[in-house]
Tab-separated table of C-alpha atoms (C1' of nucleotides) in Angstrom:
chain	number	residue	atom	x	y	z
D	680	MET	CA	-0.101	0.162	-0.078
D	681	TYR	CA	2.853	2.040	1.038
D	682	ILE	CA	4.129	2.974	-2.851
D	683	TRP	CA	4.532	6.607	-2.070
D	684	GLY	CA	7.058	5.769	0.630
D	685	HIS	CA	10.264	5.771	-1.624
D	686	MET	CA	9.505	9.083	-2.287
D	687	ALA	CA	9.828	10.484	1.201
D	688	LYS	CA	13.169	11.528	0.194
D	689	ILE	CA	12.420	13.325	-2.909
D	690	LYS	CA	10.102	15.680	-1.096
D	691	SER	CA	12.597	16.411	1.632
D	692	LYS	CA	14.453	17.415	-1.683
D	693	ASN	CA	11.603	19.996	-1.592
D	694	ASN	CA	9.996	18.870	-5.144
D	695	GLY	CA	7.211	16.953	-2.666
D	696	THR	CA	5.480	14.640	-5.638
D	697	LYS	CA	2.215	13.938	-3.261
D	698	LYS	CA	2.089	17.579	-2.547
D	699	GLU	CA	1.384	18.271	-5.969
D	700	VAL	CA	-1.047	15.101	-5.835
D	701	ILE	CA	-3.048	17.300	-3.586
D	702	VAL	CA	-2.645	20.633	-5.119
D	703	GLU	CA	-3.829	19.036	-7.776
D	704	ALA	CA	-6.989	17.569	-6.481
D	705	ALA	CA	-7.289	21.053	-4.263
D	706	THR	CA	-7.790	22.718	-7.746
D	707	ARG	CA	-10.332	20.555	-9.303
D	708	LEU	CA	-12.551	20.375	-5.880
D	709	PHE	CA	-11.995	24.394	-5.167
D	710	ARG	CA	-13.434	24.713	-8.753
D	711	GLU	CA	-16.215	22.606	-8.557
D	712	LYS	CA	-17.884	23.974	-5.498
D	713	GLY	CA	-16.001	27.054	-4.670
D	714	PHE	CA	-13.125	27.769	-1.986
D	715	LYS	CA	-15.053	28.499	1.163
D	716	ALA	CA	-17.572	25.469	0.365
D	717	ALA	CA	-14.545	22.633	-0.514
D	718	SER	CA	-13.941	21.388	3.489
D	719	MET	CA	-10.548	19.833	4.079
D	720	ARG	CA	-12.463	16.191	4.505
D	721	ASP	CA	-13.829	16.508	0.656
D	722	LEU	CA	-10.162	16.799	-0.373
D	723	ALA	CA	-9.076	14.055	1.829
D	724	GLU	CA	-11.306	12.190	0.579
D	725	ALA	CA	-10.695	12.990	-2.931
D	726	VAL	CA	-7.046	11.856	-2.449
D	727	GLY	CA	-7.906	9.021	-1.041
D	728	VAL	CA	-6.312	9.923	2.594
D	729	GLU	CA	-7.675	10.958	6.089
D	730	ALA	CA	-7.898	14.544	6.766
D	731	ALA	CA	-5.279	14.696	8.889
D	732	SER	CA	-2.444	13.459	7.176
D	733	LEU	CA	-3.138	15.857	4.369
D	734	TYR	CA	-1.184	18.063	7.074
D	735	ASN	CA	1.957	15.941	6.379
D	736	HIS	CA	2.232	17.401	3.244
D	737	ILE	CA	0.876	20.880	3.691
D	738	GLN	CA	0.287	23.856	6.178
D	739	SER	CA	-3.421	24.909	5.901
D	740	LYS	CA	-5.947	25.530	3.005
D	741	GLU	CA	-5.059	28.671	2.434
D	742	GLU	CA	-1.622	27.482	1.889
D	743	LEU	CA	-3.587	25.720	-1.270
D	744	LEU	CA	-5.002	28.496	-2.205
D	745	GLN	CA	-1.647	30.562	-2.228
D	746	GLU	CA	0.023	27.942	-4.465
D	747	ILE	CA	-3.064	28.039	-7.082
D	748	CYS	CA	-3.281	31.571	-7.101
D	749	PHE	CA	0.435	32.571	-7.427
D	750	LYS	CA	0.727	29.911	-10.130
D	751	VAL	CA	-1.221	31.358	-12.125
D	752	ALA	CA	-0.308	35.193	-11.726
D	753	ASN	CA	3.360	34.007	-12.300
D	754	THR	CA	2.353	32.232	-15.918
D	755	PHE	CA	0.428	35.215	-17.141
D	756	ASN	CA	2.844	38.134	-15.812
D	757	GLN	CA	5.484	35.930	-17.401
D	758	HIS	CA	3.892	36.078	-20.877
D	759	LEU	CA	3.079	39.359	-20.640
D	760	GLU	CA	6.438	40.231	-20.120
D	761	THR	CA	7.738	38.065	-23.263
D	762	ILE	CA	4.901	40.260	-25.622
D	763	GLU	CA	5.589	43.422	-24.139
D	764	SER	CA	9.442	43.195	-25.374
D	765	SER	CA	8.566	41.676	-28.567
D	766	GLU	CA	8.705	43.812	-31.946
D	767	LEU	CA	5.102	42.921	-33.113
D	768	PRO	CA	2.565	46.044	-33.386
D	769	ALA	CA	0.126	46.940	-30.646
D	770	ILE	CA	-2.664	45.092	-32.146
D	771	ARG	CA	-0.913	41.850	-33.180
D	772	LYS	CA	0.165	42.196	-29.085
D	773	VAL	CA	-3.492	42.202	-27.831
D	774	GLU	CA	-4.111	39.226	-30.258
D	775	ALA	CA	-1.387	37.491	-29.048
D	776	ILE	CA	-2.154	38.037	-25.238
D	777	LEU	CA	-6.111	37.138	-26.029
D	778	ARG	CA	-4.954	33.789	-27.591
D	779	PHE	CA	-2.744	33.143	-24.756
D	780	HIS	CA	-5.810	33.998	-22.115
D	781	ILE	CA	-8.272	31.417	-24.339
D	782	ARG	CA	-5.562	28.695	-24.493
D	783	GLN	CA	-4.863	28.992	-20.812
D	784	MET	CA	-8.852	29.108	-20.167
D	785	LEU	CA	-8.580	25.654	-22.389
D	786	GLU	CA	-6.216	23.138	-20.985
D	787	GLN	CA	-5.132	24.635	-17.411
D	788	TYR	CA	-9.204	26.374	-16.642
D	789	GLU	CA	-9.261	24.578	-13.450
D	790	LEU	CA	-6.773	26.524	-11.913
D	791	VAL	CA	-7.446	29.806	-13.469
D	792	LEU	CA	-10.854	29.847	-12.879
D	793	VAL	CA	-10.050	29.112	-9.142
D	794	ALA	CA	-7.585	31.663	-9.035
D	795	ASP	CA	-9.787	34.378	-10.964
D	796	ARG	CA	-13.108	33.332	-8.589
D	797	ASP	CA	-11.486	32.943	-4.748
D	798	TRP	CA	-8.164	35.104	-4.462
D	799	LYS	CA	-10.012	36.919	-2.541
D	800	HIS	CA	-9.932	34.392	0.146
D	801	LEU	CA	-6.425	34.920	0.396
D	802	SER	CA	-5.189	36.661	3.579
D	803	ASP	CA	-3.262	40.096	4.342
D	804	PRO	CA	0.037	39.419	3.073
D	805	TYR	CA	-1.174	37.044	-0.540
D	806	LEU	CA	-3.894	38.890	-0.664
D	807	SER	CA	-2.630	42.391	-1.446
D	808	ASN	CA	0.539	41.012	-2.948
D	809	PHE	CA	-2.541	39.040	-5.097
D	810	HIS	CA	-4.229	42.265	-6.156
D	811	ASN	CA	-1.565	44.232	-6.741
D	812	GLN	CA	-0.147	42.066	-9.337
D	813	ARG	CA	-3.938	41.451	-10.800
D	814	ARG	CA	-3.942	45.348	-11.109
D	815	THR	CA	-0.689	45.962	-12.795
D	816	TYR	CA	-1.331	42.946	-14.973
D	817	ARG	CA	-4.013	44.987	-16.350
D	818	LYS	CA	-2.441	48.551	-16.524
D	819	ARG	CA	-0.060	46.958	-18.843
D	820	LEU	CA	-2.479	45.630	-20.827
D	821	ALA	CA	-4.255	48.896	-21.163
D	822	GLY	CA	-0.781	50.632	-22.018
D	823	ILE	CA	-0.791	47.888	-25.028
D	824	ILE	CA	-3.985	49.027	-26.071
D	825	GLU	CA	-4.227	52.544	-25.778
D	826	LYS	CA	-0.605	52.704	-27.538
D	827	GLY	CA	-2.603	50.921	-30.554
D	828	ILE	CA	-5.039	53.775	-30.478
D	829	HIS	CA	-2.398	56.303	-30.501
D	830	THR	CA	-0.546	54.719	-34.003
D	831	GLY	CA	-4.346	54.069	-35.127
D	832	GLU	CA	-4.095	50.642	-35.403
D	833	ILE	CA	-6.748	50.695	-32.922
D	834	LYS	CA	-9.982	52.294	-33.473
D	835	GLN	CA	-11.544	54.554	-30.414
D	836	VAL	CA	-11.985	53.246	-27.301
D	837	ASP	CA	-11.460	53.424	-23.212
D	838	ALA	CA	-8.710	51.067	-23.190
D	839	PRO	CA	-9.464	49.543	-19.438
D	840	THR	CA	-13.111	48.952	-20.555
D	841	VAL	CA	-11.194	46.797	-23.638
D	842	VAL	CA	-9.096	45.061	-20.613
D	843	LEU	CA	-12.468	44.416	-18.950
D	844	ILE	CA	-14.201	42.867	-21.957
D	845	MET	CA	-11.518	40.751	-22.526
D	846	LEU	CA	-10.395	39.219	-19.564
D	847	HIS	CA	-14.274	38.499	-18.719
D	848	ALA	CA	-15.107	37.382	-21.943
D	849	VAL	CA	-12.758	34.577	-21.687
D	850	ASN	CA	-14.078	32.657	-18.436
D	851	GLY	CA	-16.812	32.252	-21.019
D	852	ILE	CA	-14.995	29.467	-22.120
D	853	GLU	CA	-16.342	28.071	-18.451
D	854	SER	CA	-19.598	27.387	-20.094
D	855	TRP	CA	-18.079	25.681	-22.974
D	856	HIS	CA	-16.001	23.126	-20.991
D	857	ARG	CA	-19.111	21.640	-19.828
D	858	SER	CA	-21.362	22.384	-22.597
D	859	ARG	CA	-22.440	19.354	-24.901
D	860	GLU	CA	-22.833	20.056	-28.409
D	861	LYS	CA	-19.028	21.577	-28.297
D	862	ILE	CA	-17.562	23.151	-31.069
D	863	SER	CA	-13.967	22.439	-31.375
D	864	ALA	CA	-11.352	24.154	-29.513
D	865	LYS	CA	-9.748	25.858	-32.552
D	866	GLN	CA	-12.766	26.796	-33.395
D	867	LEU	CA	-13.384	28.403	-30.634
D	868	GLU	CA	-10.439	30.130	-30.243
D	869	GLU	CA	-10.492	31.719	-33.699
D	870	ASN	CA	-14.538	32.672	-33.062
D	871	MET	CA	-13.478	34.871	-29.690
D	872	VAL	CA	-10.594	36.091	-31.493
D	873	LEU	CA	-12.566	37.344	-34.818
D	874	ILE	CA	-15.091	38.864	-32.494
D	875	MET	CA	-13.304	40.684	-30.477
D	876	ILE	CA	-10.170	41.921	-32.124
D	877	GLU	CA	-11.987	42.973	-35.304
D	878	GLY	CA	-14.427	44.460	-33.115
D	879	LEU	CA	-11.139	46.694	-32.029
D	880	LYS	CA	-9.536	47.108	-35.243
D	881	ALA	CA	-9.606	50.746	-36.680
P	813	MET	CA	-37.514	51.690	20.132
P	814	TYR	CA	-39.886	49.551	18.577
P	815	ILE	CA	-40.453	51.341	15.633
P	816	TRP	CA	-41.250	48.388	13.510
P	817	GLY	CA	-44.439	47.115	15.876
P	818	HIS	CA	-47.295	48.987	13.810
P	819	MET	CA	-45.870	47.033	10.547
P	820	ALA	CA	-47.029	43.895	11.850
P	821	LYS	CA	-50.386	44.077	9.905
P	822	ILE	CA	-48.656	44.950	6.517
P	823	LYS	CA	-45.950	42.330	6.918
P	824	SER	CA	-48.855	39.774	7.779
P	825	LYS	CA	-50.396	41.225	4.688
P	826	ASN	CA	-47.457	39.360	2.618
P	827	ASN	CA	-45.664	42.331	1.585
P	828	GLY	CA	-42.906	42.470	4.680
P	829	THR	CA	-40.860	45.432	4.878
P	830	LYS	CA	-38.557	44.862	7.011
P	831	LYS	CA	-37.715	41.155	4.589
P	832	GLU	CA	-36.858	43.579	1.989
P	833	VAL	CA	-34.281	45.568	4.072
P	834	ILE	CA	-32.802	42.115	5.005
P	835	VAL	CA	-32.726	40.546	1.353
P	836	GLU	CA	-30.641	44.215	0.202
P	837	ALA	CA	-28.518	43.795	3.142
P	838	ALA	CA	-27.504	40.162	2.092
P	839	THR	CA	-27.402	40.952	-1.395
P	840	ARG	CA	-24.446	43.383	-0.295
P	841	LEU	CA	-23.126	40.621	2.084
P	842	PHE	CA	-22.908	38.268	-0.388
P	843	ARG	CA	-21.413	40.179	-3.089
P	844	GLU	CA	-18.543	41.251	-0.871
P	845	LYS	CA	-17.531	37.928	0.783
P	846	GLY	CA	-19.369	35.261	-1.594
P	847	PHE	CA	-22.467	33.316	-0.168
P	848	LYS	CA	-20.627	30.482	1.697
P	849	ALA	CA	-18.420	33.208	3.185
P	850	ALA	CA	-20.711	35.160	4.282
P	851	SER	CA	-22.296	34.131	8.094
P	852	MET	CA	-25.469	35.165	9.258
P	853	ARG	CA	-24.394	36.694	12.189
P	854	ASP	CA	-22.010	39.340	9.751
P	855	LEU	CA	-25.799	39.718	8.310
P	856	ALA	CA	-27.773	40.244	11.345
P	857	GLU	CA	-25.132	42.978	12.260
P	858	ALA	CA	-25.409	44.661	9.067
P	859	VAL	CA	-29.471	44.435	10.031
P	860	GLY	CA	-28.799	45.643	13.276
P	861	VAL	CA	-30.122	42.751	15.078
P	862	GLU	CA	-29.121	39.466	16.673
P	863	ALA	CA	-28.833	36.228	14.443
P	864	ALA	CA	-31.608	34.721	16.025
P	865	SER	CA	-34.258	37.583	15.577
P	866	LEU	CA	-33.761	37.175	11.462
P	867	TYR	CA	-35.980	34.063	11.411
P	868	ASN	CA	-38.678	35.974	12.680
P	869	HIS	CA	-38.690	37.015	8.694
P	870	ILE	CA	-37.063	34.534	7.025
P	871	GLN	CA	-37.210	30.722	6.843
P	872	SER	CA	-33.310	29.696	6.131
P	873	LYS	CA	-30.093	31.599	4.248
P	874	GLU	CA	-31.286	29.526	1.461
P	875	GLU	CA	-34.241	31.547	1.271
P	876	LEU	CA	-32.073	34.476	0.515
P	877	LEU	CA	-30.338	32.770	-2.043
P	878	GLN	CA	-33.135	31.787	-3.855
P	879	GLU	CA	-35.334	35.568	-3.613
P	880	ILE	CA	-31.845	37.184	-5.089
P	881	CYS	CA	-31.708	34.630	-7.442
P	882	PHE	CA	-35.249	34.176	-9.350
P	883	LYS	CA	-35.539	37.882	-8.758
P	884	VAL	CA	-33.044	38.664	-11.279
P	885	ALA	CA	-33.607	35.386	-13.746
P	886	ASN	CA	-37.702	37.271	-13.669
P	887	THR	CA	-36.404	40.231	-14.803
P	888	PHE	CA	-33.931	39.019	-17.610
P	889	ASN	CA	-36.503	36.862	-18.984
P	890	GLN	CA	-39.072	39.091	-18.718
P	891	HIS	CA	-37.067	41.828	-20.818
P	892	LEU	CA	-35.687	38.778	-23.154
P	893	GLU	CA	-39.320	38.250	-23.839
P	894	THR	CA	-40.152	42.394	-24.621
P	895	ILE	CA	-37.533	41.763	-27.025
P	896	GLU	CA	-37.991	38.737	-28.518
P	897	SER	CA	-41.922	39.791	-29.747
P	898	SER	CA	-40.730	43.261	-31.076
P	899	GLU	CA	-40.210	43.546	-34.746
P	900	LEU	CA	-36.251	44.812	-34.342
P	901	PRO	CA	-33.608	43.609	-36.776
P	902	ALA	CA	-31.841	40.661	-35.466
P	903	ILE	CA	-28.542	42.647	-34.892
P	904	ARG	CA	-30.612	45.248	-32.994
P	905	LYS	CA	-32.050	42.921	-30.952
P	906	VAL	CA	-28.671	41.965	-29.573
P	907	GLU	CA	-27.798	45.211	-28.746
P	908	ALA	CA	-30.686	45.544	-26.655
P	909	ILE	CA	-30.371	42.806	-24.521
P	910	LEU	CA	-26.624	43.456	-24.577
P	911	ARG	CA	-27.565	47.360	-23.624
P	912	PHE	CA	-29.671	45.905	-20.870
P	913	HIS	CA	-27.121	43.506	-19.651
P	914	ILE	CA	-24.713	46.725	-19.079
P	915	ARG	CA	-27.702	48.624	-17.510
P	916	GLN	CA	-28.613	46.094	-14.764
P	917	MET	CA	-24.953	45.463	-14.263
P	918	LEU	CA	-24.469	49.331	-13.242
P	919	GLU	CA	-28.027	50.157	-11.566
P	920	GLN	CA	-28.196	46.255	-9.647
P	921	TYR	CA	-25.009	45.153	-10.100
P	922	GLU	CA	-24.843	43.302	-6.614
P	923	LEU	CA	-27.792	41.545	-7.315
P	924	VAL	CA	-26.727	40.339	-10.297
P	925	LEU	CA	-23.517	39.259	-9.573
P	926	VAL	CA	-24.570	37.116	-6.465
P	927	ALA	CA	-27.110	35.326	-8.882
P	928	ASP	CA	-24.624	34.884	-11.487
P	929	ARG	CA	-21.747	33.733	-8.719
P	930	ASP	CA	-23.437	32.114	-6.308
P	931	TRP	CA	-26.498	30.393	-7.776
P	932	LYS	CA	-24.494	26.565	-7.776
P	933	HIS	CA	-25.120	26.997	-3.468
P	934	LEU	CA	-29.021	26.831	-4.514
P	935	SER	CA	-30.057	23.398	-3.344
P	936	ASP	CA	-32.043	21.068	-5.241
P	937	PRO	CA	-35.570	21.937	-6.495
P	938	TYR	CA	-34.635	25.406	-6.842
P	939	LEU	CA	-30.922	24.389	-8.186
P	940	SER	CA	-32.247	23.044	-11.751
P	941	ASN	CA	-34.733	24.857	-11.712
P	942	PHE	CA	-32.924	28.166	-12.198
P	943	HIS	CA	-29.744	26.086	-14.189
P	944	ASN	CA	-32.982	25.636	-16.904
P	945	GLN	CA	-33.801	29.002	-16.914
P	946	ARG	CA	-29.926	29.931	-17.249
P	947	ARG	CA	-29.367	27.605	-20.463
P	948	THR	CA	-33.088	28.269	-21.677
P	949	TYR	CA	-32.264	32.150	-21.530
P	950	ARG	CA	-28.774	31.314	-23.580
P	951	LYS	CA	-30.193	29.109	-26.191
P	952	ARG	CA	-33.039	31.931	-26.907
P	953	LEU	CA	-30.498	34.455	-26.833
P	954	ALA	CA	-28.039	32.170	-29.620
P	955	GLY	CA	-31.432	31.713	-31.572
P	956	ILE	CA	-31.870	35.722	-32.194
P	957	ILE	CA	-28.384	35.882	-33.007
P	958	GLU	CA	-28.091	32.865	-35.779
P	959	LYS	CA	-31.206	34.142	-37.438
P	960	GLY	CA	-29.198	37.626	-37.891
P	961	ILE	CA	-26.185	35.579	-39.289
P	962	HIS	CA	-28.832	34.169	-41.791
P	963	THR	CA	-30.849	36.974	-42.673
P	964	GLY	CA	-26.731	38.397	-43.441
P	965	GLU	CA	-26.852	41.526	-40.898
P	966	ILE	CA	-24.396	39.258	-38.467
P	967	LYS	CA	-20.955	37.995	-39.507
P	968	GLN	CA	-20.234	34.022	-39.549
P	969	VAL	CA	-19.525	33.062	-36.512
P	970	ASP	CA	-20.591	30.523	-33.714
P	971	ALA	CA	-23.803	31.738	-31.805
P	972	PRO	CA	-23.039	30.288	-28.649
P	973	THR	CA	-19.408	31.910	-28.636
P	974	VAL	CA	-21.280	35.181	-28.872
P	975	VAL	CA	-23.189	34.461	-25.925
P	976	LEU	CA	-21.157	33.886	-24.056
P	977	ILE	CA	-18.352	36.501	-24.701
P	978	MET	CA	-21.264	38.927	-24.289
P	979	LEU	CA	-22.457	37.672	-21.141
P	980	HIS	CA	-19.292	37.166	-19.443
P	981	ALA	CA	-18.145	40.303	-20.758
P	982	VAL	CA	-20.673	42.571	-18.843
P	983	ASN	CA	-19.212	40.919	-15.520
P	984	GLY	CA	-16.379	43.347	-16.322
P	985	ILE	CA	-18.119	45.924	-14.539
P	986	GLU	CA	-17.628	44.757	-11.386
P	987	SER	CA	-13.926	46.088	-11.916
P	988	TRP	CA	-15.631	49.414	-13.389
P	989	HIS	CA	-17.253	50.083	-9.755
P	990	ARG	CA	-14.303	49.511	-7.993
P	991	SER	CA	-12.051	51.643	-10.230
P	992	ARG	CA	-11.133	54.742	-8.992
P	993	GLU	CA	-10.553	56.347	-12.313
P	994	LYS	CA	-13.682	55.872	-13.554
P	995	ILE	CA	-15.411	56.944	-17.226
P	996	SER	CA	-19.020	57.446	-16.944
P	997	ALA	CA	-21.548	54.858	-17.097
P	998	LYS	CA	-22.658	56.357	-20.549
P	999	GLN	CA	-19.448	55.861	-21.935
P	1000	LEU	CA	-18.764	52.695	-20.650
P	1001	GLU	CA	-21.645	51.272	-22.031
P	1002	GLU	CA	-21.243	52.987	-25.574
P	1003	ASN	CA	-17.756	51.486	-25.223
P	1004	MET	CA	-18.762	48.134	-24.812
P	1005	VAL	CA	-21.601	48.385	-27.059
P	1006	LEU	CA	-18.912	49.803	-30.031
P	1007	ILE	CA	-16.657	46.719	-29.303
P	1008	MET	CA	-19.086	43.853	-29.243
P	1009	ILE	CA	-21.411	44.697	-31.855
P	1010	GLU	CA	-19.200	46.772	-33.955
P	1011	GLY	CA	-17.372	43.315	-34.019
P	1012	LEU	CA	-20.345	40.929	-34.771
P	1013	LYS	CA	-21.688	43.322	-37.732
P	1014	ALA	CA	-21.504	41.126	-41.479
K	1093	DA	C1'	-62.301	54.389	28.656
K	1094	DA	C1'	-59.904	50.723	30.752
K	1095	DT	C1'	-58.643	45.958	30.271
K	1096	DA	C1'	-57.708	41.829	28.484
K	1097	DT	C1'	-56.320	38.989	24.062
K	1098	DA	C1'	-53.504	37.757	19.886
K	1099	DC	C1'	-50.017	38.702	17.573
K	1100	DA	C1'	-45.330	40.040	15.640
K	1101	DT	C1'	-40.658	40.895	16.811
K	1102	DA	C1'	-36.668	41.137	19.445
K	1103	DC	C1'	-33.817	38.909	23.042
K	1104	DG	C1'	-29.916	35.372	25.050
K	1105	DA	C1'	-28.768	30.528	25.663
K	1106	DA	C1'	-28.202	26.445	23.686
K	1107	DC	C1'	-27.913	22.963	19.676
K	1108	DA	C1'	-26.095	19.761	16.791
K	1109	DA	C1'	-22.964	19.536	12.823
K	1110	DA	C1'	-19.002	20.976	10.353
K	1111	DC	C1'	-15.126	23.326	10.437
K	1112	DG	C1'	-9.968	23.699	10.248
K	1113	DT	C1'	-6.198	22.001	12.627
K	1114	DT	C1'	-3.229	19.588	16.012
K	1115	DA	C1'	-1.315	16.178	19.147
K	1116	DG	C1'	-0.062	11.048	19.566
K	1117	DT	C1'	1.005	6.624	18.223
K	1118	DG	C1'	2.725	2.692	14.549
K	1119	DC	C1'	4.451	1.295	11.001
K	1120	DA	C1'	7.648	1.239	7.227
K	1121	DT	C1'	11.681	2.128	4.281
K	1122	DC	C1'	16.429	3.945	4.400
H	912	DG	C1'	17.569	4.124	14.768
H	913	DA	C1'	15.960	8.260	12.314
H	914	DT	C1'	12.790	9.914	9.312
H	915	DG	C1'	8.552	10.304	6.449
H	916	DC	C1'	3.415	9.408	6.370
H	917	DA	C1'	-0.865	7.580	7.314
H	918	DC	C1'	-3.880	6.917	11.324
H	919	DT	C1'	-7.793	7.369	15.502
H	920	DA	C1'	-9.098	11.233	18.634
H	921	DA	C1'	-9.962	15.249	19.759
H	922	DC	C1'	-9.747	20.310	20.182
H	923	DG	C1'	-11.716	24.906	19.664
H	924	DT	C1'	-14.602	27.852	16.737
H	925	DT	C1'	-17.847	28.739	13.988
H	926	DT	C1'	-22.235	27.378	11.683
H	927	DG	C1'	-27.093	27.687	10.274
H	928	DT	C1'	-30.641	27.169	13.098
H	929	DT	C1'	-34.231	26.558	16.996
H	930	DC	C1'	-36.343	27.343	21.943
H	931	DG	C1'	-38.346	30.326	25.462
H	932	DT	C1'	-39.164	34.091	26.876
H	933	DA	C1'	-40.093	39.046	27.328
H	934	DT	C1'	-41.900	43.300	25.548
H	935	DG	C1'	-44.343	46.530	22.715
H	936	DT	C1'	-48.328	47.581	19.374
H	937	DA	C1'	-53.020	46.309	17.396
H	938	DT	C1'	-57.889	44.767	18.315
H	939	DA	C1'	-61.900	42.419	21.198
H	940	DT	C1'	-64.555	42.990	24.861
H	941	DT	C1'	-66.271	45.352	28.572
DNA sequence: AATATACATACGAACAAACGTTAGTGCATC
DNA sequence: GATGCACTAACGTTTGTTCGTATGTATATT
C-alpha cells in the first residue's frame, strides 16, 4: 500500500510529488464547489487519505489557494513580459495576449478559474500582493491598447474597458467546457479572436 | 425603539418591509464575501439585530439566495420576452439585450453578481430550476444571433460563443465599480456596445 | 375609557453539525 | 535508529438554526 514511501527523499529535496497531487485535487475541488464550500475532508477523500494526513504535506488550506493563485499569476505575468518586449505591432500584441488567455482557459481552466474567482479569500500579505499584481497586469495591458490607439491600429475606445471585456469574456470558456455540443477548441479560439479583435480594429 | 411594531399588519398582508431590508443587506453581504463565506451573524450585524431575530422574517439562509437568484432570473427573462416579440432586426435585438445587461450591471450589480456567482449553492428543487432557466435564456439569445447570421446582418460566427462572450464580458463592470478613475456609465455602455456589436456586424 | 387577548418581533441561550487543525501513535522504509 | 507518512481521536471555533421568553402594538371586549 505504501507506494509513496520511497518518495520521501524526493519530497525532502523540496520537490514534493504527493503535495502536487494534493494541489491538483484541491484545484479540481475548489473549481467545482468554491474555496469556502470545499472542506478539507472533501479534499482528503478525493486524495484517498484522512483529513489529518494532508497536514503532513501542507501547512494550511490557504496555502493551497496561495499555490494556485500565484502559479496562475506567474504564468500570465511571464507571458506578458515576453509579449511586451517583442516587436509586434500593438494590435498583434493584444491578439497574442487574448490567444494566450484563451489557451490557458482551455488547457488549465480549473487553475485559472479558481485563481480568478477565489483569490479574495487569501489573507493579507498574500491578498494585497495578488491584488497588486492583478491591477498591474491590467494596467500594462491597457497600456499596450492605448499605444495601439495612438498609432491608429485600434479604434478610439476606452482602453481599460477593453481590458475588462477581454479578460472577462474568456471566462465564458468555463461554460464551453460544460456544454454538450462543443465546437472544437480551435474553432472556439478563432471565433473569439474574430469577434473581439475585429471589433477593435480601426 | 419598536418603530417596526406597527408594520405587523402590513407584513401579515404578505408584503414584508423588514424582510426586504434583510434581503437587501444580504445581497450586499453576499456580493462582498460570497454566499458561503457570509455568516448569518454577519448579516444580523449589518441589519442591526441579533442573528436569531432574522428567523422571524425568513426561513433559512438559502431562502435569501433563492429570492436573489429568481428575482434576477425573472428580470432578464421578462426583458428577453419583450425583445423577442418586438419587430427589430436581429442585430438590434442583440444590441438591446446587451444594453439591458450593461444597465442591470450598472444599477443592480450586487444583485446580478450574486445570482451569477452563487446560484450553484442553491439546493435541488431550486438549483435545477435556475439552471434550466439559465440554459434556456442562452439558447434563446443564441437563436436570435443565428437568425441575424442567416439574414446576413451578423458575420459568420458561432452563436453560442457570442453568447458566452457577451454575457461574461458585462461581468467586467464589477471592476469598473471598484475602480478609481471611472469613465461615466454612459461612456462605459457606449464603449462596450461599440466594441462588441461592431465586432459582430457583417 | 379601561382591560384583556392576540400577535409580531426582539432577545439570550443553546443546539448539533461541520469546520480547520493539532496531538499522539504506529508502521515502513532508508 | 531515524525519518516520513497515515492513522484515530480530539481540540476549539464557527456554522445555521431552534427554543423559550419578554415586550411592544393592535384589536376585541367590557
